[in-house]
Each structure stands twice: as structure tokens, then as C-alpha cells.
Amino acid sequence: MPLSQATPLLLREPGFLFSALLASAEPLHAAAGSSYDADPWPVAWIPWGPTLEGSVFGHATNVEPVRVAELFEAVAYSVTEVTTTLAFAVTNFTLHNMARAMNAPSSAVTTVSGTGATLSSKLEPPDPETIVRRMIGWESLDHTLRLVGRQCLNGGEIQSNFARGATPAGIATVWNFERPASGKAFAFYGAGTGRLGA
């Protein structure tokens, strides 16, 4: 039987990003018509808005060799560390998005004066004892794939470029996934048999 190459089920375009407080209810992840489009994220999940260049998922496994004096090659490898991250730069430049990126509680954003068009608000960085972890969610643009990080801390440099030109300023973040007290650090969800694969 001759070999043939199937057309791959590609994953393209940036998708949607969300943030929620720890222990917030996840979506049901109920697929219909090979899609999660009819399964909304609960109201606790706040959209981050558009990004500069989408998001980058990273899952790094560190292994170290087990060696014996009599052999050159390693006789085994041992997994010593796993690091999972999701990095993105949000262009929806708001005080609440900045607060989330600083691992600050929502109370870090306060009203100085006024309401509506006269509203003046203030964000100050958090103190060590007020740092909060968050849940981070992502869904593909075609609504066939989801990622939920159940306990995340932004450990990257919040870097925003206030410059002239066509590129807007963004709030750059790198979310580090931690293992919560119960359950796994994260989960991917796929809708339909196509995202399941062989």
C-alpha cells in the first residue's frame, strides 16, 4: 500500500485570552459540532483583549543523565524539572490589565475623584503580602482548542514601549504555571475528533 500524507489540522491565528481569580469555575468544555463556540467562558473569566503578536505556550522538561564510572553513555535519564509558561503582550492598555500583570489584587486600582468622563483612577504596585495568583485561559480562534492554567504567576518583565510609529504599546507578560493544591497545573481541551488526533 503506497504511503500518503494527510492534510494537517493546523492551528493558526492568535485566539482569545482570559484571566480569573483562583478556584473560579471553568467552562463546561462541552463541544457541539466539533466546537466550543456554544460553551461560553463563565463571567468570572475576564477577557484580556487583543495582543501585539498573539501568545506563546512553552512547556520545558529538564532531564539529567544518570552515569556510572565504567560507561561513557548515560545509563538512564531522570526528569528533574518541568516549567510551563504562557507569554503575551496585551494592547488593551488599562489600569486593571496592568494590575493583573503586576500580580496585584483588584483593590490596587482605586478612584482618585469623579465619575464617568471626570473619573480619575490610580494604580500602585502591590506589596509582597498582597501578591495574587490567577487562572489564565486561552481559546483558539476557531473555538476547537482551549488551555486552562489553574494557578499562574506573572514572572516576566512588564515592558511597555511608549514610542511613535504603527506599533501600539503593550503590557508584556510571562505567566508561570504552578501546580495547585489539588489537580494538575494546566489542561488542554480539544473539540471533535480532529483535535483528538490518532
PDB file of C-alpha atoms in Angstrom, residues 20-29 40-45 135 148:
ATOM      1  CA  ALA A  20      -9.863  34.698  36.510  1.00  0.00           C
ATOM      2  CA  LEU A  21      -9.379  34.533  40.246  1.00  0.00           C
ATOM      3  CA  LEU A  22      -8.133  31.249  41.676  1.00  0.00           C
ATOM      4  CA  ALA A  23     -10.726  28.472  42.046  1.00  0.00           C
ATOM      5  CA  SER A  24     -13.081  30.130  39.541  1.00  0.00           C
ATOM      6  CA  ALA A  25     -15.360  27.668  37.758  1.00  0.00           C
ATOM      7  CA  GLU A  26     -14.010  26.582  34.394  1.00  0.00           C
ATOM      8  CA  PRO A  27     -16.207  26.412  31.301  1.00  0.00           C
ATOM      9  CA  LEU A  28     -18.020  23.112  30.888  1.00  0.00           C
ATOM     10  CA  HIS A  29     -15.795  22.329  27.881  1.00  0.00           C
ATOM     11  CA  PRO A  40     -19.120  30.349  26.902  1.00  0.00           C
ATOM     12  CA  TRP A  41     -16.476  31.150  29.485  1.00  0.00           C
ATOM     13  CA  PRO A  42     -18.141  31.966  32.845  1.00  0.00           C
ATOM     14  CA  VAL A  43     -18.483  35.625  33.804  1.00  0.00           C
ATOM     15  CA  ALA A  44     -15.561  35.317  36.266  1.00  0.00           C
ATOM     16  CA  TRP A  45     -13.205  34.966  33.272  1.00  0.00           C
ATOM     17  CA  MET A 135      -6.076  31.414  36.434  1.00  0.00           C
ATOM     18  CA  VAL A 148      -6.569  26.499  31.244  1.00  0.00           C
TER      19      VAL A 148
END
